[in-house]
Short mmCIF file of C-alpha atoms and ligand atoms in Angstrom, two decimals:
data_model
loop_
_atom_site.label_atom_id
_atom_site.label_comp_id
_atom_site.label_asym_id
_atom_site.label_seq_id
_atom_site.Cartn_x
_atom_site.Cartn_y
_atom_site.Cartn_z
CA MET X 1 0.05 -0.16 -0.05
CA SER X 2 1.70 3.24 -0.99
CA SER X 3 1.17 6.47 0.91
CA VAL X 4 2.32 10.07 0.55
CA LYS X 5 4.29 10.12 3.87
CA LEU X 6 3.51 13.40 5.50
CA LEU X 7 4.73 14.32 8.95
CA SER X 8 2.62 16.77 11.32
CA PRO X 9 4.48 17.33 14.65
CA SER X 10 2.04 18.17 17.41
CA LEU X 11 2.62 21.31 19.19
CA LEU X 12 0.94 19.88 22.29
CA SER X 13 4.41 18.70 23.22
CA ALA X 14 6.25 21.76 22.48
CA ASP X 15 7.40 24.39 25.02
CA PHE X 16 4.39 26.66 25.50
CA GLY X 17 6.74 29.25 27.06
CA HIS X 18 8.79 29.38 23.91
CA LEU X 19 6.28 28.51 21.32
CA ALA X 20 7.75 30.83 18.58
CA ASN X 21 11.17 29.07 19.04
CA ASP X 22 9.73 25.57 18.52
CA ILE X 23 7.62 26.76 15.64
CA THR X 24 10.84 28.40 13.98
CA MET X 25 12.49 24.81 14.51
CA LEU X 26 9.53 23.20 12.66
CA ASN X 27 9.59 25.83 9.89
CA ASN X 28 13.37 24.99 9.30
CA SER X 29 12.76 21.10 9.50
CA GLU X 30 11.50 18.57 6.88
CA CYS X 31 8.15 18.35 8.43
CA ASP X 32 5.04 19.17 6.18
CA TRP X 33 2.36 20.49 8.47
CA LEU X 34 1.94 21.64 12.34
CA HIS X 35 -0.49 19.57 14.17
CA VAL X 36 -2.52 21.76 16.78
CA ASP X 37 -4.47 20.05 19.46
CA VAL X 38 -7.50 21.87 20.69
CA MET X 39 -9.11 20.33 23.79
CA ASP X 40 -12.10 21.57 25.93
CA GLY X 41 -12.09 19.66 29.01
CA ASP X 42 -15.45 18.30 28.17
CA PHE X 43 -15.01 16.07 24.96
CA VAL X 44 -11.61 14.91 26.41
CA PRO X 45 -10.34 15.22 30.19
CA ASN X 46 -7.73 18.01 29.49
CA ILE X 47 -7.71 21.61 28.30
CA SER X 48 -4.99 22.92 26.07
CA PHE X 49 -5.60 26.16 24.11
CA GLY X 50 -8.05 27.86 21.76
CA GLN X 51 -8.42 30.12 18.86
CA PRO X 52 -6.42 33.21 20.43
CA VAL X 53 -3.42 30.91 20.59
CA LEU X 54 -3.92 29.49 17.17
CA LYS X 55 -3.82 33.15 15.84
CA HIS X 56 -0.32 33.67 17.41
CA ILE X 57 0.71 30.18 16.14
CA LYS X 58 -0.11 31.35 12.60
CA ARG X 59 1.90 34.65 12.94
CA PHE X 60 5.09 32.42 13.19
CA ALA X 61 4.25 29.35 11.15
CA ALA X 62 5.22 28.80 7.61
CA LYS X 63 3.54 25.45 7.02
CA PRO X 64 -0.06 24.49 7.01
CA LEU X 65 -1.80 24.33 10.33
CA ASP X 66 -3.52 20.93 10.76
CA VAL X 67 -6.10 21.67 13.64
CA HIS X 68 -7.43 18.84 15.51
CA LEU X 69 -10.60 19.98 17.29
CA MET X 70 -11.18 17.60 20.45
CA VAL X 71 -14.25 19.67 21.48
CA THR X 72 -17.90 18.81 21.98
CA GLU X 73 -20.05 20.02 18.96
CA PRO X 74 -17.25 21.64 17.15
CA SER X 75 -19.57 23.19 14.40
CA ARG X 76 -19.80 26.09 17.11
CA TYR X 77 -16.17 27.07 16.63
CA VAL X 78 -15.34 25.96 13.00
CA ARG X 79 -15.38 29.55 11.56
CA GLU X 80 -13.26 30.84 14.30
CA PHE X 81 -10.61 28.37 13.83
CA VAL X 82 -10.57 29.11 10.12
CA ASP X 83 -10.31 32.76 10.63
CA ALA X 84 -7.52 32.32 13.09
CA GLY X 85 -5.48 30.40 10.52
CA ALA X 86 -6.32 26.63 10.15
CA ALA X 87 -5.64 25.05 6.86
CA TRP X 88 -7.22 21.63 7.89
CA VAL X 89 -9.96 21.32 10.54
CA THR X 90 -10.62 17.91 11.84
CA VAL X 91 -13.45 17.24 14.03
CA HIS X 92 -14.38 13.89 15.99
CA ALA X 93 -17.28 11.96 14.56
CA GLU X 94 -18.21 11.26 18.33
CA ALA X 95 -18.56 15.04 19.26
CA CYS X 96 -20.66 15.97 16.19
CA ARG X 97 -24.52 15.89 16.39
CA HIS X 98 -24.58 16.31 12.55
CA LEU X 99 -21.39 15.12 11.20
CA ASP X 100 -22.49 15.53 7.59
CA ARG X 101 -23.44 19.25 8.24
CA THR X 102 -20.22 19.95 10.11
CA LEU X 103 -18.15 18.53 7.25
CA ARG X 104 -19.91 20.76 4.70
CA LEU X 105 -19.33 23.68 6.87
CA VAL X 106 -15.65 23.07 7.23
CA ARG X 107 -15.50 23.13 3.36
CA GLU X 108 -17.79 26.18 3.00
CA CYS X 109 -15.39 27.91 5.20
CA GLY X 110 -12.67 27.29 2.45
CA VAL X 111 -10.42 24.76 4.20
CA LYS X 112 -9.86 20.94 4.13
CA SER X 113 -12.16 18.70 6.23
CA GLY X 114 -10.98 15.99 8.42
CA VAL X 115 -12.77 13.34 10.69
CA ALA X 116 -11.14 11.78 13.75
CA LEU X 117 -12.22 8.60 15.11
CA ASN X 118 -11.50 7.25 18.70
CA PRO X 119 -9.92 3.93 19.33
CA ALA X 120 -13.35 2.31 19.94
CA THR X 121 -15.17 4.00 17.11
CA PRO X 122 -15.35 1.71 14.08
CA VAL X 123 -14.12 2.70 10.62
CA SER X 124 -17.72 2.37 9.39
CA ALA X 125 -18.51 5.83 11.13
CA VAL X 126 -17.07 7.61 8.06
CA GLU X 127 -18.85 5.34 5.69
CA ASN X 128 -21.67 7.81 4.84
CA VAL X 129 -19.38 10.78 4.72
CA VAL X 130 -16.48 9.69 2.39
CA GLU X 131 -17.23 12.41 -0.29
CA LEU X 132 -17.02 15.08 2.52
CA CYS X 133 -13.72 14.16 3.99
CA ASP X 134 -10.20 15.37 2.70
CA LEU X 135 -8.70 13.45 5.72
CA VAL X 136 -9.61 10.73 8.13
CA LEU X 137 -7.72 10.69 11.40
CA LEU X 138 -7.37 7.30 13.31
CA MET X 139 -6.74 8.01 17.15
CA SER X 140 -4.09 5.38 18.18
CA VAL X 141 -4.43 6.51 21.86
CA ASN X 142 -7.44 7.73 23.66
CA PRO X 143 -7.36 11.63 22.98
CA GLY X 144 -6.71 13.95 25.76
CA PHE X 145 -2.87 13.69 26.48
CA GLY X 146 0.51 13.37 24.67
CA GLY X 147 3.05 10.60 25.38
CA GLN X 148 0.71 7.61 25.60
CA LYS X 149 1.24 3.97 24.36
CA PHE X 150 0.36 3.25 20.89
CA ILE X 151 -2.80 0.96 20.50
CA GLU X 152 -1.81 -1.88 17.98
CA ASN X 153 -5.51 -2.40 17.07
CA THR X 154 -4.97 0.70 14.81
CA TYR X 155 -3.35 -1.35 12.31
CA LYS X 156 -6.52 -3.35 11.57
CA LYS X 157 -8.34 0.20 11.27
CA ILE X 158 -5.79 1.53 8.70
CA GLU X 159 -6.43 -1.71 6.69
CA GLN X 160 -10.17 -1.43 6.92
CA LEU X 161 -9.87 2.44 6.10
CA CYS X 162 -7.83 1.75 3.00
CA ALA X 163 -10.33 -0.83 1.83
CA LEU X 164 -13.18 1.59 2.34
CA ARG X 165 -11.27 4.26 0.45
CA SER X 166 -10.60 2.18 -2.60
CA SER X 167 -14.16 0.63 -2.72
CA ARG X 168 -15.57 4.02 -2.55
CA GLY X 169 -13.13 6.07 -4.74
CA GLY X 170 -12.72 8.25 -1.85
CA GLU X 171 -9.77 10.62 -1.89
CA PHE X 172 -9.06 11.39 1.76
CA LEU X 173 -5.64 11.06 3.28
CA ILE X 174 -5.37 8.74 6.31
CA SER X 175 -3.74 10.09 9.32
CA VAL X 176 -2.63 8.43 12.64
CA ASP X 177 -2.30 10.28 15.77
CA GLY X 178 -0.92 9.24 19.22
CA GLY X 179 2.22 7.20 20.29
CA VAL X 180 3.70 7.45 16.92
CA ASN X 181 7.63 7.17 17.04
CA ASP X 182 10.69 5.96 15.24
CA LYS X 183 9.96 2.23 15.97
CA ASN X 184 6.42 2.24 14.37
CA ALA X 185 6.59 5.03 11.79
CA ALA X 186 7.92 2.79 9.11
CA ASN X 187 5.32 0.23 9.63
CA LEU X 188 2.47 2.80 9.70
CA TYR X 189 3.56 4.31 6.38
CA ALA X 190 3.93 0.83 5.01
CA ALA X 191 0.30 -0.16 6.22
CA GLY X 192 -1.02 2.90 4.02
CA CYS X 193 -1.05 5.72 6.67
CA ASP X 194 -0.40 9.18 4.57
CA VAL X 195 -0.08 11.60 7.42
CA LEU X 196 1.74 10.72 10.83
CA VAL X 197 1.23 12.92 13.79
CA ALA X 198 3.98 12.83 16.47
CA GLY X 199 4.30 14.89 19.55
CA ASN X 200 6.38 13.25 22.34
CA ALA X 201 8.71 11.64 19.92
CA VAL X 202 9.56 14.82 18.25
CA PHE X 203 9.70 17.16 21.27
CA ALA X 204 11.33 14.79 23.91
CA ALA X 205 14.18 13.84 21.42
CA PRO X 206 17.53 15.14 22.21
CA ASN X 207 17.59 16.73 18.60
CA PRO X 208 13.93 17.32 17.29
CA THR X 209 15.07 18.36 13.83
CA GLU X 210 17.18 15.18 13.53
CA MET X 211 14.18 13.23 14.56
CA ILE X 212 11.97 14.80 12.03
CA SER X 213 14.45 13.90 9.42
CA ARG X 214 14.57 10.42 10.77
CA LEU X 215 10.77 9.92 10.57
CA LYS X 216 10.62 11.59 7.07
CA LYS X 217 13.11 9.00 5.71
CA MET X 218 11.00 6.04 7.01
C1 DX5 W 1 -3.76 13.32 21.68
C2 DX5 W 1 -3.59 14.28 20.73
C3 DX5 W 1 -2.08 14.04 19.91
C4 DX5 W 1 -1.00 14.03 20.80
C5 DX5 W 1 -0.02 13.00 20.09
O1 DX5 W 1 -5.01 13.70 22.17
O2 DX5 W 1 -4.53 14.25 19.70
O3 DX5 W 1 -2.00 14.82 18.68
O4 DX5 W 1 -0.53 15.38 20.86
O5 DX5 W 1 1.13 13.02 21.12
P1 DX5 W 1 1.90 11.79 21.18
O6 DX5 W 1 2.68 11.79 19.92
O7 DX5 W 1 2.91 12.34 22.31
O8 DX5 W 1 1.26 10.63 21.47
ZN1 ZN W 2 -4.06 15.29 17.65
#
């Protein structure tokens, strides 16, 4: 299974006290996008940051901002995150009362649409919105925190998602988020994953730029 092999480091593991420095490091690295994890303390048991911080990330970032909304009923905030600089807006299927409507709203705002699925959510949750997705993000940890252990069942879901995409002529990218590191990245790309998100593996590495190059060469 061939994939496009993009890398989107997650700013959740960056140094929030020196965010501009970490963004500059990413600008000068081989990564493709910057992954921005927004958490509301309701859909997930943690709070990160919102659109005011995204606006400042946008001031420094030279690469597309891949915004992952871990918030209840994200349709309330889609426009604000687009105005703040998102290039991709990914919403959780579990958090949307009307997933079809929310994905249409994301596209109407002029950006790429993504659907994220929690580890316990079946791939079939995107079956009826294939045409509305530019990206499907499989959570390989339960969302809420960086630095958790990768859930191996994700490989089965990548396979199922690849099968769904080809049977339906879908054009969405397949992303995997959570517990990605230099031990599993090659296998994930080989399994058909197009975009890997990595937080802890990048920012806890002694040399994050070098780790990004290594992950990109997998
Ligand atoms: C988890 C977030 C992830 C997280 C990944 O809720 O969606 O993007 O930052 O972090 P690592 O790579 O540390 O598991
Ligand atoms: Zn994420």
